[in-house]
PDB file of C-alpha atoms in Angstrom:
ATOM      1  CA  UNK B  23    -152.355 -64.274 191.222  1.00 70.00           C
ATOM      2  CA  UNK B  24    -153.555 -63.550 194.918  1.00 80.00           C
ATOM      3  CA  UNK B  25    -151.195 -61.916 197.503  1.00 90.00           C
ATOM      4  CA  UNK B  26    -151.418 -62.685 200.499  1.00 94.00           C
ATOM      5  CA  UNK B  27    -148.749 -60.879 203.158  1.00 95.00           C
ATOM      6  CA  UNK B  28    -148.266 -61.213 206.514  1.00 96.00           C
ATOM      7  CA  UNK B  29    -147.001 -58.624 208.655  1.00 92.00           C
ATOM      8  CA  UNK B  30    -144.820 -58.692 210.908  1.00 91.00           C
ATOM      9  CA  UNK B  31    -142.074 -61.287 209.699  1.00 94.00           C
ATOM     10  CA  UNK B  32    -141.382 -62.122 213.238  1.00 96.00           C
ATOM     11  CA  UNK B  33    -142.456 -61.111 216.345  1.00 95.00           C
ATOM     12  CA  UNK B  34    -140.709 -61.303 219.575  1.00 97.00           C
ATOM     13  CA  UNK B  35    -142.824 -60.653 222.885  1.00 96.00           C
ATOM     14  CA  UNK B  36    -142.715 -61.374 226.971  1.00 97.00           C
ATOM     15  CA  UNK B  37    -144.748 -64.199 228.288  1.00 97.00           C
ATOM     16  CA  UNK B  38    -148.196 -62.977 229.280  1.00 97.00           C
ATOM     17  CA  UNK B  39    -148.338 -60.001 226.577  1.00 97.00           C
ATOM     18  CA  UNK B  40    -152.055 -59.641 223.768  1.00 97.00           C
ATOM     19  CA  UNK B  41    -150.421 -59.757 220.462  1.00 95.00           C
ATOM     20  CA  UNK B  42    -151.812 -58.961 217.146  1.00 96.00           C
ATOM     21  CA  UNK B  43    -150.964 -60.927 214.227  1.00 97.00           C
ATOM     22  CA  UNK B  44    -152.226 -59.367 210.516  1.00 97.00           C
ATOM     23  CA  UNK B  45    -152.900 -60.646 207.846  1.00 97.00           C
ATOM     24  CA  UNK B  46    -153.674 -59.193 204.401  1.00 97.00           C
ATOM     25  CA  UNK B  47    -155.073 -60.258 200.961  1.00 95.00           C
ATOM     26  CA  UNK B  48    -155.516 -58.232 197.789  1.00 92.00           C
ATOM     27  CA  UNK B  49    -158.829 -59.923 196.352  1.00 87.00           C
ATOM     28  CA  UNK B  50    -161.411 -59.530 198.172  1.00 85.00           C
ATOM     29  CA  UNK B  51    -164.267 -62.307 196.860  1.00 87.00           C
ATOM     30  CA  UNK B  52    -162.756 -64.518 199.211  1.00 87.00           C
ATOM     31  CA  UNK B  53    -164.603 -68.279 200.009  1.00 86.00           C
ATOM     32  CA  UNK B  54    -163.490 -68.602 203.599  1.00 91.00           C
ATOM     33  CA  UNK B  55    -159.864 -67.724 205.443  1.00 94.00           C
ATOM     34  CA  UNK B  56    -157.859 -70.101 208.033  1.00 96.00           C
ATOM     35  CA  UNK B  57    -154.735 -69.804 210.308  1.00 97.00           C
ATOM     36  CA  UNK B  58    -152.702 -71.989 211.145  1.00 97.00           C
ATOM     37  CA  UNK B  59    -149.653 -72.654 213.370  1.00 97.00           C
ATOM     38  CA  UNK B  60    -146.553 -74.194 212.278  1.00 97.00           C
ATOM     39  CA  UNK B  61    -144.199 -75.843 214.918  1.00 96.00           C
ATOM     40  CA  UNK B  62    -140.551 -76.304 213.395  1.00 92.00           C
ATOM     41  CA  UNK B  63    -140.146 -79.686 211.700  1.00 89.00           C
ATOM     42  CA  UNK B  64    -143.801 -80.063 212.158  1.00 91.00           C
ATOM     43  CA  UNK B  65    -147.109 -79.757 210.131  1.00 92.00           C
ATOM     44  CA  UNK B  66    -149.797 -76.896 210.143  1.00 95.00           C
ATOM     45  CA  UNK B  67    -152.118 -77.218 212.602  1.00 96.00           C
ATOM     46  CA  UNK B  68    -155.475 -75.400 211.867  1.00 95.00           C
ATOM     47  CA  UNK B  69    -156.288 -73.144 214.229  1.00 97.00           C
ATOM     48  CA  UNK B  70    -159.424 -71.315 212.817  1.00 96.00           C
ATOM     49  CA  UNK B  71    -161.248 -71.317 210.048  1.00 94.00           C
ATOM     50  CA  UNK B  72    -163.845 -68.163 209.095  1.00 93.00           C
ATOM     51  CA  UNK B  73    -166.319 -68.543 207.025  1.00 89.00           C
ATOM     52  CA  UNK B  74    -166.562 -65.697 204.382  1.00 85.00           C
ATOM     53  CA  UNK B  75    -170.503 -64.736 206.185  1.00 87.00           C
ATOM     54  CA  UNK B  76    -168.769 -64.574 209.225  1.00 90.00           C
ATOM     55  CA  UNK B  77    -166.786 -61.937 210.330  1.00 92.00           C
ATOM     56  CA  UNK B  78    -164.697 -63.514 213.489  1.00 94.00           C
ATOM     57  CA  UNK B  79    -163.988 -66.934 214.778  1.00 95.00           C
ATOM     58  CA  UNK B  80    -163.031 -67.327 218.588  1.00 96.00           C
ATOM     59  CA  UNK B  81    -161.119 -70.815 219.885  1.00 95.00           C
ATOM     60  CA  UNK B  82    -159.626 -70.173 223.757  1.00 96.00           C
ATOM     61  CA  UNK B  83    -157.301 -67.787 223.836  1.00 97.00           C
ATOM     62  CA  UNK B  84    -157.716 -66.810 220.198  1.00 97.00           C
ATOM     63  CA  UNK B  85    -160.113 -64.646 218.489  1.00 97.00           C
ATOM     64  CA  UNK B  86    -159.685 -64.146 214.498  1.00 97.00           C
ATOM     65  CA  UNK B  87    -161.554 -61.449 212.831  1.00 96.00           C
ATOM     66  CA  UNK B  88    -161.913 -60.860 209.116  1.00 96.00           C
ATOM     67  CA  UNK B  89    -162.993 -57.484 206.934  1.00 94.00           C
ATOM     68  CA  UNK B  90    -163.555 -58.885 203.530  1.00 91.00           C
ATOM     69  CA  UNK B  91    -164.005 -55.506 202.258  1.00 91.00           C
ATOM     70  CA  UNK B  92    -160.617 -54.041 203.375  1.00 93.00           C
ATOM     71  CA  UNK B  93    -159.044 -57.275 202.530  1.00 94.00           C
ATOM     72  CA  UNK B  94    -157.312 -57.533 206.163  1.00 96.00           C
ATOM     73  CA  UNK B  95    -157.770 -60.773 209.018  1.00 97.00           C
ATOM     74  CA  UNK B  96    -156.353 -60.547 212.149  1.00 97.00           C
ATOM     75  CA  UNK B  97    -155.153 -62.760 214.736  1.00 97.00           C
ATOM     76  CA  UNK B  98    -155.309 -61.948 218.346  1.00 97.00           C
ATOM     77  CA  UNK B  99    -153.800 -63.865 221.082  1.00 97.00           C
ATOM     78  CA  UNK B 100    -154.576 -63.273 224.746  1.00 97.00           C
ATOM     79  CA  UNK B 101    -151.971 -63.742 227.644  1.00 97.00           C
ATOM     80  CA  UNK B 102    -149.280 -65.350 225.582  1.00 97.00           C
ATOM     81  CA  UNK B 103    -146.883 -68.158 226.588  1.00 97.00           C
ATOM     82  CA  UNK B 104    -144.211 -69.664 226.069  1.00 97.00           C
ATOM     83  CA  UNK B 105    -146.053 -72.772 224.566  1.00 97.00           C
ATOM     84  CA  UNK B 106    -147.271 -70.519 221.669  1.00 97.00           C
ATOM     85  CA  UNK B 107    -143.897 -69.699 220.095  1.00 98.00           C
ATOM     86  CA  UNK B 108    -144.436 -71.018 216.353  1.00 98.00           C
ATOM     87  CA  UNK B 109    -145.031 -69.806 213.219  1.00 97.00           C
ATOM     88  CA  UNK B 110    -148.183 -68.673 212.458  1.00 98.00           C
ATOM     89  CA  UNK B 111    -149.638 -68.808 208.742  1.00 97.00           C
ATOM     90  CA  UNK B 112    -152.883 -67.531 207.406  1.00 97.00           C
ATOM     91  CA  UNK B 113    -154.548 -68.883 204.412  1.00 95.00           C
ATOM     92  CA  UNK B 114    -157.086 -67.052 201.964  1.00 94.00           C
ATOM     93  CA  UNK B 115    -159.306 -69.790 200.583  1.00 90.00           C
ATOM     94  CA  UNK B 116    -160.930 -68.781 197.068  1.00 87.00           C
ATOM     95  CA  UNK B 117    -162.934 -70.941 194.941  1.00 81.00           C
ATOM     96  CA  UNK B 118    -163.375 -73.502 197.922  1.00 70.00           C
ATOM     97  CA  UNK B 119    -160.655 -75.251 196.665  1.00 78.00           C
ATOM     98  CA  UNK B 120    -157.828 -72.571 196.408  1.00 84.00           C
ATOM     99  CA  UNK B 121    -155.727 -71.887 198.572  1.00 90.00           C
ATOM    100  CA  UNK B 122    -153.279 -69.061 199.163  1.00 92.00           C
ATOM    101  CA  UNK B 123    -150.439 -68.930 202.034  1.00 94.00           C
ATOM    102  CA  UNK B 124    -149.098 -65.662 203.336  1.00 94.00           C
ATOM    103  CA  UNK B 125    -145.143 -66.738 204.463  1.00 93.00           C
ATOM    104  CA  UNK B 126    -146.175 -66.429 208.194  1.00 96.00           C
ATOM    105  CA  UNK B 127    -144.885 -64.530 211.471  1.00 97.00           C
ATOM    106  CA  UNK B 128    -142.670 -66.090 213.582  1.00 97.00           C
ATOM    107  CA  UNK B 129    -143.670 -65.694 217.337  1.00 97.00           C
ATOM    108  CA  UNK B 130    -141.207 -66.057 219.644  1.00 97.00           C
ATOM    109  CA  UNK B 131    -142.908 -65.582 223.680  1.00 97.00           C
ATOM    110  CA  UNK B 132    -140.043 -65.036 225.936  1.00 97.00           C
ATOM    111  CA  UNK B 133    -140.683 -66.584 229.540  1.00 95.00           C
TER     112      UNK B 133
ATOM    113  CA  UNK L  22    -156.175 -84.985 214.749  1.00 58.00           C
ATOM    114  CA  UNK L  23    -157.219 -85.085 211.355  1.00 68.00           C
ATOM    115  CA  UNK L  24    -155.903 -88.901 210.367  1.00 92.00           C
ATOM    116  CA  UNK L  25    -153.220 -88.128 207.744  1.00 96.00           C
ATOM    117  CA  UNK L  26    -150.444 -90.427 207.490  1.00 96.00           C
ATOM    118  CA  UNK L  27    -147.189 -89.257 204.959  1.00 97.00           C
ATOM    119  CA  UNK L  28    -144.924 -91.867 204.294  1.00 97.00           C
ATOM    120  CA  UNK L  29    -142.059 -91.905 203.924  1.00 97.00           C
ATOM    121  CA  UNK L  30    -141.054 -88.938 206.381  1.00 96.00           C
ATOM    122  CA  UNK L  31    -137.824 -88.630 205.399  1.00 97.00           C
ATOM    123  CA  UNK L  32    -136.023 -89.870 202.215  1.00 97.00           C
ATOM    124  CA  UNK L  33    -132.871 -88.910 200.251  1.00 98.00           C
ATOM    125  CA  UNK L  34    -132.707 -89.833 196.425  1.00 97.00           C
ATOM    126  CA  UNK L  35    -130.429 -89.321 193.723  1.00 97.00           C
ATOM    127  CA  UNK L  36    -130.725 -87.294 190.435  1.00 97.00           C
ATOM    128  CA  UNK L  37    -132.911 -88.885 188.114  1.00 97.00           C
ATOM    129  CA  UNK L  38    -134.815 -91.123 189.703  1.00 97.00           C
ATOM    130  CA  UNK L  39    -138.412 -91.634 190.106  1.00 96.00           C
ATOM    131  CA  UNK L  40    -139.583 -91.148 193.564  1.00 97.00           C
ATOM    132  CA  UNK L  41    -143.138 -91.464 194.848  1.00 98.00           C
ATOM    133  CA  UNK L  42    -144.523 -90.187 197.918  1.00 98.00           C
ATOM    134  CA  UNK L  43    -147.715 -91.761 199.472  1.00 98.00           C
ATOM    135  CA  UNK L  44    -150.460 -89.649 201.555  1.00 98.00           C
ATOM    136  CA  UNK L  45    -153.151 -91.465 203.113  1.00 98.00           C
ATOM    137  CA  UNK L  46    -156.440 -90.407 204.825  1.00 97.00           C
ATOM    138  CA  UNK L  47    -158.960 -91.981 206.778  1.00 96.00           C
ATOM    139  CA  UNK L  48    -161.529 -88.892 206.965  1.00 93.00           C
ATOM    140  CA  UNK L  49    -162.707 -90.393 203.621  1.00 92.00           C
ATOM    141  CA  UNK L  50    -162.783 -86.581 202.168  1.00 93.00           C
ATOM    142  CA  UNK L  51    -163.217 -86.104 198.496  1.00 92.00           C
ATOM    143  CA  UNK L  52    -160.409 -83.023 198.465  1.00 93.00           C
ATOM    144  CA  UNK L  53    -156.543 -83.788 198.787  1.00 95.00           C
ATOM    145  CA  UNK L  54    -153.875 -81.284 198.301  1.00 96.00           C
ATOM    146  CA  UNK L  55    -150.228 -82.082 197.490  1.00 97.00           C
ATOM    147  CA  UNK L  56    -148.025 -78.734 198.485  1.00 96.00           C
ATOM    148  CA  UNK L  57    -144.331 -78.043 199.220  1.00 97.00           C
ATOM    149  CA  UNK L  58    -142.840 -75.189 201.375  1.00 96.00           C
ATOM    150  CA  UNK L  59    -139.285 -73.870 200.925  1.00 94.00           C
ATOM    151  CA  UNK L  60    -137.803 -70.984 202.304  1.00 88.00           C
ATOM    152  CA  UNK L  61    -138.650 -67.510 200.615  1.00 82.00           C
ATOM    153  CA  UNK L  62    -141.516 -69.332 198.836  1.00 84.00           C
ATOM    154  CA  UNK L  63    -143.735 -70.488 201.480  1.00 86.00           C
ATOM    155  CA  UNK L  64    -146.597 -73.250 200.719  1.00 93.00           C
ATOM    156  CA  UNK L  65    -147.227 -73.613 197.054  1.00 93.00           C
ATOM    157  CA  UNK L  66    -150.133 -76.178 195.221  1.00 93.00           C
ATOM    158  CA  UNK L  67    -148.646 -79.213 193.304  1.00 96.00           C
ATOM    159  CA  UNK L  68    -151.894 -80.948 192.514  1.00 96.00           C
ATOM    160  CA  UNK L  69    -154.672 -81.384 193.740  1.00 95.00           C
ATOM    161  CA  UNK L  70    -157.484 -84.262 193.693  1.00 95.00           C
ATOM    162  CA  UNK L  71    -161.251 -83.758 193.823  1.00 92.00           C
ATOM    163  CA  UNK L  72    -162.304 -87.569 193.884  1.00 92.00           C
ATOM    164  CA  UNK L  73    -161.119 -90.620 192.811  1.00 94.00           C
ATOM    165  CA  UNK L  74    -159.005 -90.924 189.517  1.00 93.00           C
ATOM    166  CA  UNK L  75    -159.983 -86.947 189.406  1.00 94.00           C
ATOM    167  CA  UNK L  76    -157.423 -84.707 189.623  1.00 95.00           C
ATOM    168  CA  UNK L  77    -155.790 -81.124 188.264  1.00 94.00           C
ATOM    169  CA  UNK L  78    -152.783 -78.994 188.416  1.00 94.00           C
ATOM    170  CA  UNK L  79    -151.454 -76.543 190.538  1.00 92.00           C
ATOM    171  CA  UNK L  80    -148.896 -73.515 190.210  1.00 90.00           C
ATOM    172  CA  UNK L  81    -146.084 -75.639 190.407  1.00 95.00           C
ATOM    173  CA  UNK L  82    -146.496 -78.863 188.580  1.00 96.00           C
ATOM    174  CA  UNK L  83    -143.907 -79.268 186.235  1.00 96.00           C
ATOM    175  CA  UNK L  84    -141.969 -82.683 187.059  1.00 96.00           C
ATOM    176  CA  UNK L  85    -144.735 -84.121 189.229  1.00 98.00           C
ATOM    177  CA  UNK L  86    -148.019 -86.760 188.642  1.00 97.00           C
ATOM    178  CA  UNK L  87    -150.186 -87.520 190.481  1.00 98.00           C
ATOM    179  CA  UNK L  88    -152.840 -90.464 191.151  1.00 97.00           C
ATOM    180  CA  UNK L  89    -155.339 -91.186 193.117  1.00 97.00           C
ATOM    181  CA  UNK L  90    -157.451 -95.157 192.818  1.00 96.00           C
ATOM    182  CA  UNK L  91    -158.883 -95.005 195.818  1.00 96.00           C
ATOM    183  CA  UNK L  92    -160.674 -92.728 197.881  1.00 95.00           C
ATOM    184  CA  UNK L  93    -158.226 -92.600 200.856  1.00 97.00           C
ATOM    185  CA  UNK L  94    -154.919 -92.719 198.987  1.00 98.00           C
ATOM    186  CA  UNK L  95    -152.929 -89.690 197.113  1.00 98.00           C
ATOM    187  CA  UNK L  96    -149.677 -90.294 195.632  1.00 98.00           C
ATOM    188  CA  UNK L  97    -147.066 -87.846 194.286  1.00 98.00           C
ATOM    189  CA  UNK L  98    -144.886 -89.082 191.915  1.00 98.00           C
ATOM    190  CA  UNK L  99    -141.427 -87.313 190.985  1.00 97.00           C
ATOM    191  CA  UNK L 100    -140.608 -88.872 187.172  1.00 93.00           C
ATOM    192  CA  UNK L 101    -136.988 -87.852 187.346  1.00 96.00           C
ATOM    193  CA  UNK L 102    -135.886 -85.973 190.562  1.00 97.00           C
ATOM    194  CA  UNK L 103    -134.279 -82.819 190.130  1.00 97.00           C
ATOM    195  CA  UNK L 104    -132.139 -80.836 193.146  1.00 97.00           C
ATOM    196  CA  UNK L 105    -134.523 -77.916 192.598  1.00 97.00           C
ATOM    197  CA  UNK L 106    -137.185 -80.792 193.871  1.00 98.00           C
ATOM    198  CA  UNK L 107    -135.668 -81.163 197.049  1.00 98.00           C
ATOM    199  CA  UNK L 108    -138.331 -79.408 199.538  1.00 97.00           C
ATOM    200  CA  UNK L 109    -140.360 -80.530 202.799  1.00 97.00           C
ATOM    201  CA  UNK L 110    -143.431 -81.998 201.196  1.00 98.00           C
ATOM    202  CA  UNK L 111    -146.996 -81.618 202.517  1.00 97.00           C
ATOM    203  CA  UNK L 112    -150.667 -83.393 202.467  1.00 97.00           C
ATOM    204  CA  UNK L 113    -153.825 -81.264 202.722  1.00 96.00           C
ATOM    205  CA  UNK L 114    -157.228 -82.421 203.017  1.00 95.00           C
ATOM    206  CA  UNK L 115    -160.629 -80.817 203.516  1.00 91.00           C
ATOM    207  CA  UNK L 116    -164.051 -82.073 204.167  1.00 86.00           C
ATOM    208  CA  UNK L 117    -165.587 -79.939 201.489  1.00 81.00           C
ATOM    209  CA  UNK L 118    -168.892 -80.910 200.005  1.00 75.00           C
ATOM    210  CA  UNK L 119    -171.058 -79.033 196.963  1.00 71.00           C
ATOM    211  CA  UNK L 120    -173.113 -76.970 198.506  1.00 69.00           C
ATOM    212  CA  UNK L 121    -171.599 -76.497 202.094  1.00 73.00           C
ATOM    213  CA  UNK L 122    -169.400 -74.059 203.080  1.00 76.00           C
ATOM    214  CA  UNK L 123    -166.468 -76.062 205.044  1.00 80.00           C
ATOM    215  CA  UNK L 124    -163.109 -75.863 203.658  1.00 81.00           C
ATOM    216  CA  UNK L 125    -161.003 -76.760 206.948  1.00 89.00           C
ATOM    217  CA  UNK L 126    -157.918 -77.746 205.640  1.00 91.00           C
ATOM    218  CA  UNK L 127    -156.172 -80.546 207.861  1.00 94.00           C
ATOM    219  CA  UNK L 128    -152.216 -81.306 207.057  1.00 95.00           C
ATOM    220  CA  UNK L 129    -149.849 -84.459 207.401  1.00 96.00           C
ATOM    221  CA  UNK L 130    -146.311 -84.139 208.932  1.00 95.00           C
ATOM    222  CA  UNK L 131    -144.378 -83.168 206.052  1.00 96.00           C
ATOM    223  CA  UNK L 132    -141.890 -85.695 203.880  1.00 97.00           C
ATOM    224  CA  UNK L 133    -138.844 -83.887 203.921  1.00 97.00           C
ATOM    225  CA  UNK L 134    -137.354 -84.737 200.692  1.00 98.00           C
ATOM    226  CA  UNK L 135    -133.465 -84.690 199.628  1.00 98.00           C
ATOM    227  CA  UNK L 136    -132.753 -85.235 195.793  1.00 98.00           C
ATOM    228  CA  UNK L 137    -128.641 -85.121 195.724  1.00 97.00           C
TER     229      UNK L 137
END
């Protein structure tokens, strides 16, 4: 079975702080990798997906990187606000059609 | 947003009955996930569905069916409802394709499910 962690648990920072959330997966023949953000109550919300010939993934304020062969993805997030307090999940996709969830980090961004 | 639509959102059952739970799409993608998430467990694969009336298990199956007649529909059916059922359940689709590379997973809202 795939592991997938996430470290840290939960993550508690001041508005306008570059946080680094990490990701990390034990198999590395990975198809592709995604994170996602989880509001409370709510659904995921895909945030990026990287391909497995790619080796980072930029959307705004977010930049994901991946290193297939160390079996690690990060998650950077510039300037952080309030508005990004969430949980935020990363998903190793093997297989194209398998999926495996780390449990997440829970971001809180203090104003 | 992906259109997903979970119905019903909420619902609250008793022990031992049949319950289904209805995801619908209207990306008209061939892949559809059924998952729940509980606490210390995270998101874990029910079923899955790779086209119409074609569809396989996932790691935690036991107690569930699932069927899918048409292309934008996926139910989940619980035969007998158990406590141990009761869980936030989620709808996953992606645009996949043989041959292409895009696995973007989209999710509905979640049916938050309460078997007493």
């Amino acid at each position: 079975k795939q592991e997938v962690t996430q470290i840290p648990a939960a993550l508690s920072v001041p508005e306008g702080e570059n946080l680094v959330l990490n990701c990390s997966f034990t198999d590395s023949a990975i198809y592709n990798l995604q994170w996602f953000r989880q509001d409370p109550g709510k659904g995921l919300t895909s945030l990026l997906l990287i391909q497995s010939s790619q080796r980072e993934q930029t959307s705004g304020r977010l930049n994901a990187s991946l290193d297939k062969s160390s079996g690690r993805s990060t998650l950077y997030i510039a300037a952080s606000q309030p508005g990004d307090s969430a949980t935020y999940l990363c998903a190793v996709i093997y297989n194209f059609n398998k999926f495996y969830f780390g449990s997440g980090t829970k971001l809180n961004v203090k104003p | 947003d992906a259109g997903i639509t979970q119905s019903p959102r909420h619902k609250v059952t008793e022990t031992g009955t049949p319950v289904t739970l209805r995801c619908h799409q209207t990306e008209n993608h061939r892949y559809m996930y059924w998952y729940r998430q509980d606490p210390g467990h995270g998101l874990r694969l029910i079923h899955y569905s790779y086209g119409v009336k074609d569809t396989d298990k996932g790691e935690v199956s036991d107690g569930y069916s699932v069927s899918r007649s048409k292309t934008e529909d996926f139910l989940l059916t619980l035969e007998s409802a158990t406590s141990s059922q009761t869980s936030v359940y989620f709808c996953a689709i992606t645009p996949f394709e043989t041959g292409g590379s895009n696995t973007e997973a989209f999710f509905g809202q979640g049916t938050r499910l309460t078997v007493v």
